[in-house]
Amino acid sequence: MQLLLFVVVLILPSLQSGGFLFVYGSPTDCVELIISGGNIECKLAKYPYLEDYDPSKCELKCKGGRLPMPTVCSGSKVPCTKTVRDALLKWIEGLQNTKTKLMSEWCPRCQ
């Protein structure tokens, strides 16, 4: 009886919130990575900002245009697996490197 109470009181809320379901991160983690990288990608392409993303076409919807996303889409969604999360992190790292390089070329004193 005490074991059942322990499971219900301590473990069940974690299961319901998804705490044990996503070892490598929740689906919102991948969405946050797409938004973070998408904002940089849109600005590098001279669009003001990211409005949304379209997983069915695997595109970023920037204000004023569309850009391809990294190949992380499956069907009409982005499954937040370890492989997808790693690909998004690698994409963001590349974008950050490009941004840093451009900033140092355009404004050496700003660094």
JSON list of C-alpha atoms in Angstrom, two decimals:
[
{"chain": "A", "resi": 1, "resn": "MET", "atom": "CA", "xyz": [0.00, 0.00, 0.00]},
{"chain": "A", "resi": 2, "resn": "GLN", "atom": "CA", "xyz": [2.80, 2.43, 0.87]},
{"chain": "A", "resi": 3, "resn": "LEU", "atom": "CA", "xyz": [4.55, 1.65, -2.42]},
{"chain": "A", "resi": 4, "resn": "LEU", "atom": "CA", "xyz": [1.38, 2.43, -4.35]},
{"chain": "A", "resi": 5, "resn": "LEU", "atom": "CA", "xyz": [1.03, 5.72, -2.49]},
{"chain": "A", "resi": 6, "resn": "PHE", "atom": "CA", "xyz": [4.68, 6.54, -3.31]},
{"chain": "A", "resi": 7, "resn": "VAL", "atom": "CA", "xyz": [4.08, 5.87, -7.01]},
{"chain": "A", "resi": 8, "resn": "VAL", "atom": "CA", "xyz": [0.90, 7.92, -7.14]},
{"chain": "A", "resi": 9, "resn": "VAL", "atom": "CA", "xyz": [2.22, 10.88, -5.15]},
{"chain": "A", "resi": 10, "resn": "LEU", "atom": "CA", "xyz": [5.77, 11.20, -6.49]},
{"chain": "A", "resi": 11, "resn": "ILE", "atom": "CA", "xyz": [6.11, 9.44, -9.82]},
{"chain": "A", "resi": 12, "resn": "LEU", "atom": "CA", "xyz": [2.71, 9.90, -11.47]},
{"chain": "A", "resi": 13, "resn": "PRO", "atom": "CA", "xyz": [2.97, 13.72, -11.73]},
{"chain": "A", "resi": 14, "resn": "SER", "atom": "CA", "xyz": [6.34, 13.35, -13.44]},
{"chain": "A", "resi": 15, "resn": "LEU", "atom": "CA", "xyz": [4.90, 10.92, -15.95]},
{"chain": "A", "resi": 16, "resn": "GLN", "atom": "CA", "xyz": [1.92, 13.16, -16.63]},
{"chain": "A", "resi": 17, "resn": "SER", "atom": "CA", "xyz": [4.12, 16.20, -17.26]},
{"chain": "A", "resi": 18, "resn": "GLY", "atom": "CA", "xyz": [6.36, 14.24, -19.60]},
{"chain": "A", "resi": 19, "resn": "GLY", "atom": "CA", "xyz": [9.30, 14.28, -17.24]},
{"chain": "A", "resi": 20, "resn": "PHE", "atom": "CA", "xyz": [10.25, 10.68, -17.97]},
{"chain": "A", "resi": 21, "resn": "LEU", "atom": "CA", "xyz": [8.98, 10.54, -21.53]},
{"chain": "A", "resi": 22, "resn": "PHE", "atom": "CA", "xyz": [11.68, 12.63, -23.21]},
{"chain": "A", "resi": 23, "resn": "VAL", "atom": "CA", "xyz": [15.20, 11.68, -22.20]},
{"chain": "A", "resi": 24, "resn": "TYR", "atom": "CA", "xyz": [16.83, 14.12, -24.62]},
{"chain": "A", "resi": 25, "resn": "GLY", "atom": "CA", "xyz": [14.39, 16.98, -24.29]},
{"chain": "A", "resi": 26, "resn": "SER", "atom": "CA", "xyz": [10.76, 17.79, -24.77]},
{"chain": "A", "resi": 27, "resn": "PRO", "atom": "CA", "xyz": [9.17, 18.73, -28.09]},
{"chain": "A", "resi": 28, "resn": "THR", "atom": "CA", "xyz": [9.25, 22.35, -26.97]},
{"chain": "A", "resi": 29, "resn": "ASP", "atom": "CA", "xyz": [13.05, 22.13, -26.76]},
{"chain": "A", "resi": 30, "resn": "CYS", "atom": "CA", "xyz": [13.21, 21.49, -30.51]},
{"chain": "A", "resi": 31, "resn": "VAL", "atom": "CA", "xyz": [10.68, 24.25, -31.20]},
{"chain": "A", "resi": 32, "resn": "GLU", "atom": "CA", "xyz": [12.82, 26.66, -29.17]},
{"chain": "A", "resi": 33, "resn": "LEU", "atom": "CA", "xyz": [15.90, 25.60, -31.16]},
{"chain": "A", "resi": 34, "resn": "ILE", "atom": "CA", "xyz": [14.05, 26.13, -34.46]},
{"chain": "A", "resi": 35, "resn": "ILE", "atom": "CA", "xyz": [12.92, 29.58, -33.33]},
{"chain": "A", "resi": 36, "resn": "SER", "atom": "CA", "xyz": [16.41, 30.52, -32.15]},
{"chain": "A", "resi": 37, "resn": "GLY", "atom": "CA", "xyz": [18.12, 29.34, -35.33]},
{"chain": "A", "resi": 38, "resn": "GLY", "atom": "CA", "xyz": [15.29, 30.60, -37.52]},
{"chain": "A", "resi": 39, "resn": "ASN", "atom": "CA", "xyz": [15.63, 34.14, -36.21]},
{"chain": "A", "resi": 40, "resn": "ILE", "atom": "CA", "xyz": [19.34, 34.15, -37.03]},
{"chain": "A", "resi": 41, "resn": "GLU", "atom": "CA", "xyz": [18.78, 32.49, -40.43]},
{"chain": "A", "resi": 42, "resn": "CYS", "atom": "CA", "xyz": [16.10, 35.02, -41.40]},
{"chain": "A", "resi": 43, "resn": "LYS", "atom": "CA", "xyz": [18.25, 37.98, -40.38]},
{"chain": "A", "resi": 44, "resn": "LEU", "atom": "CA", "xyz": [21.28, 36.62, -42.24]},
{"chain": "A", "resi": 45, "resn": "ALA", "atom": "CA", "xyz": [19.04, 36.37, -45.34]},
{"chain": "A", "resi": 46, "resn": "LYS", "atom": "CA", "xyz": [18.03, 40.03, -44.81]},
{"chain": "A", "resi": 47, "resn": "TYR", "atom": "CA", "xyz": [14.53, 39.30, -43.55]},
{"chain": "A", "resi": 48, "resn": "PRO", "atom": "CA", "xyz": [13.53, 41.16, -40.38]},
{"chain": "A", "resi": 49, "resn": "TYR", "atom": "CA", "xyz": [12.51, 38.16, -38.28]},
{"chain": "A", "resi": 50, "resn": "LEU", "atom": "CA", "xyz": [11.06, 34.65, -38.15]},
{"chain": "A", "resi": 51, "resn": "GLU", "atom": "CA", "xyz": [7.26, 34.56, -38.20]},
{"chain": "A", "resi": 52, "resn": "ASP", "atom": "CA", "xyz": [6.74, 30.78, -38.06]},
{"chain": "A", "resi": 53, "resn": "TYR", "atom": "CA", "xyz": [7.96, 27.52, -39.51]},
{"chain": "A", "resi": 54, "resn": "ASP", "atom": "CA", "xyz": [6.21, 25.03, -41.77]},
{"chain": "A", "resi": 55, "resn": "PRO", "atom": "CA", "xyz": [7.18, 21.43, -40.91]},
{"chain": "A", "resi": 56, "resn": "SER", "atom": "CA", "xyz": [5.15, 20.00, -43.82]},
{"chain": "A", "resi": 57, "resn": "LYS", "atom": "CA", "xyz": [7.39, 21.88, -46.29]},
{"chain": "A", "resi": 58, "resn": "CYS", "atom": "CA", "xyz": [10.36, 21.99, -43.90]},
{"chain": "A", "resi": 59, "resn": "GLU", "atom": "CA", "xyz": [10.63, 25.76, -44.35]},
{"chain": "A", "resi": 60, "resn": "LEU", "atom": "CA", "xyz": [11.14, 28.79, -42.17]},
{"chain": "A", "resi": 61, "resn": "LYS", "atom": "CA", "xyz": [8.52, 31.50, -42.69]},
{"chain": "A", "resi": 62, "resn": "CYS", "atom": "CA", "xyz": [10.43, 34.75, -42.39]},
{"chain": "A", "resi": 63, "resn": "LYS", "atom": "CA", "xyz": [8.76, 38.16, -42.58]},
{"chain": "A", "resi": 64, "resn": "GLY", "atom": "CA", "xyz": [8.93, 38.68, -46.36]},
{"chain": "A", "resi": 65, "resn": "GLY", "atom": "CA", "xyz": [10.05, 35.23, -47.53]},
{"chain": "A", "resi": 66, "resn": "ARG", "atom": "CA", "xyz": [10.69, 31.56, -46.92]},
{"chain": "A", "resi": 67, "resn": "LEU", "atom": "CA", "xyz": [13.92, 29.67, -46.32]},
{"chain": "A", "resi": 68, "resn": "PRO", "atom": "CA", "xyz": [14.67, 25.94, -46.11]},
{"chain": "A", "resi": 69, "resn": "MET", "atom": "CA", "xyz": [15.04, 24.40, -42.66]},
{"chain": "A", "resi": 70, "resn": "PRO", "atom": "CA", "xyz": [17.69, 21.82, -41.84]},
{"chain": "A", "resi": 71, "resn": "THR", "atom": "CA", "xyz": [16.57, 18.32, -42.81]},
{"chain": "A", "resi": 72, "resn": "VAL", "atom": "CA", "xyz": [14.82, 17.52, -39.52]},
{"chain": "A", "resi": 73, "resn": "CYS", "atom": "CA", "xyz": [11.22, 17.21, -40.71]},
{"chain": "A", "resi": 74, "resn": "SER", "atom": "CA", "xyz": [9.41, 13.90, -40.95]},
{"chain": "A", "resi": 75, "resn": "GLY", "atom": "CA", "xyz": [6.06, 14.00, -42.67]},
{"chain": "A", "resi": 76, "resn": "SER", "atom": "CA", "xyz": [4.34, 17.10, -41.39]},
{"chain": "A", "resi": 77, "resn": "LYS", "atom": "CA", "xyz": [6.18, 17.38, -38.07]},
{"chain": "A", "resi": 78, "resn": "VAL", "atom": "CA", "xyz": [9.57, 17.69, -36.43]},
{"chain": "A", "resi": 79, "resn": "PRO", "atom": "CA", "xyz": [10.09, 14.72, -34.10]},
{"chain": "A", "resi": 80, "resn": "CYS", "atom": "CA", "xyz": [12.25, 15.87, -31.20]},
{"chain": "A", "resi": 81, "resn": "THR", "atom": "CA", "xyz": [14.65, 12.94, -31.11]},
{"chain": "A", "resi": 82, "resn": "LYS", "atom": "CA", "xyz": [18.29, 13.08, -30.06]},
{"chain": "A", "resi": 83, "resn": "THR", "atom": "CA", "xyz": [19.33, 13.03, -33.73]},
{"chain": "A", "resi": 84, "resn": "VAL", "atom": "CA", "xyz": [17.03, 15.94, -34.60]},
{"chain": "A", "resi": 85, "resn": "ARG", "atom": "CA", "xyz": [18.08, 17.92, -31.53]},
{"chain": "A", "resi": 86, "resn": "ASP", "atom": "CA", "xyz": [21.77, 17.37, -32.39]},
{"chain": "A", "resi": 87, "resn": "ALA", "atom": "CA", "xyz": [21.14, 18.46, -35.99]},
{"chain": "A", "resi": 88, "resn": "LEU", "atom": "CA", "xyz": [19.41, 21.63, -34.79]},
{"chain": "A", "resi": 89, "resn": "LEU", "atom": "CA", "xyz": [22.23, 22.41, -32.37]},
{"chain": "A", "resi": 90, "resn": "LYS", "atom": "CA", "xyz": [24.80, 21.91, -35.15]},
{"chain": "A", "resi": 91, "resn": "TRP", "atom": "CA", "xyz": [22.74, 24.19, -37.43]},
{"chain": "A", "resi": 92, "resn": "ILE", "atom": "CA", "xyz": [22.60, 26.91, -34.77]},
{"chain": "A", "resi": 93, "resn": "GLU", "atom": "CA", "xyz": [26.34, 26.59, -34.13]},
{"chain": "A", "resi": 94, "resn": "GLY", "atom": "CA", "xyz": [27.01, 27.12, -37.85]},
{"chain": "A", "resi": 95, "resn": "LEU", "atom": "CA", "xyz": [24.69, 30.13, -37.93]},
{"chain": "A", "resi": 96, "resn": "GLN", "atom": "CA", "xyz": [26.36, 31.62, -34.83]},
{"chain": "A", "resi": 97, "resn": "ASN", "atom": "CA", "xyz": [29.78, 31.16, -36.45]},
{"chain": "A", "resi": 98, "resn": "THR", "atom": "CA", "xyz": [28.59, 32.88, -39.64]},
{"chain": "A", "resi": 99, "resn": "LYS", "atom": "CA", "xyz": [27.06, 35.71, -37.61]},
{"chain": "A", "resi": 100, "resn": "THR", "atom": "CA", "xyz": [30.25, 36.17, -35.57]},
{"chain": "A", "resi": 101, "resn": "LYS", "atom": "CA", "xyz": [32.41, 36.17, -38.70]},
{"chain": "A", "resi": 102, "resn": "LEU", "atom": "CA", "xyz": [30.22, 38.76, -40.42]},
{"chain": "A", "resi": 103, "resn": "MET", "atom": "CA", "xyz": [30.11, 40.95, -37.32]},
{"chain": "A", "resi": 104, "resn": "SER", "atom": "CA", "xyz": [33.90, 40.95, -37.03]},
{"chain": "A", "resi": 105, "resn": "GLU", "atom": "CA", "xyz": [34.28, 41.77, -40.75]},
{"chain": "A", "resi": 106, "resn": "TRP", "atom": "CA", "xyz": [31.67, 44.53, -40.77]},
{"chain": "A", "resi": 107, "resn": "CYS", "atom": "CA", "xyz": [32.52, 46.07, -37.42]},
{"chain": "A", "resi": 108, "resn": "PRO", "atom": "CA", "xyz": [35.91, 45.00, -36.05]},
{"chain": "A", "resi": 109, "resn": "ARG", "atom": "CA", "xyz": [35.66, 47.46, -33.13]},
{"chain": "A", "resi": 110, "resn": "CYS", "atom": "CA", "xyz": [32.24, 46.15, -32.08]},
{"chain": "A", "resi": 111, "resn": "GLN", "atom": "CA", "xyz": [33.69, 42.88, -30.82]}
]
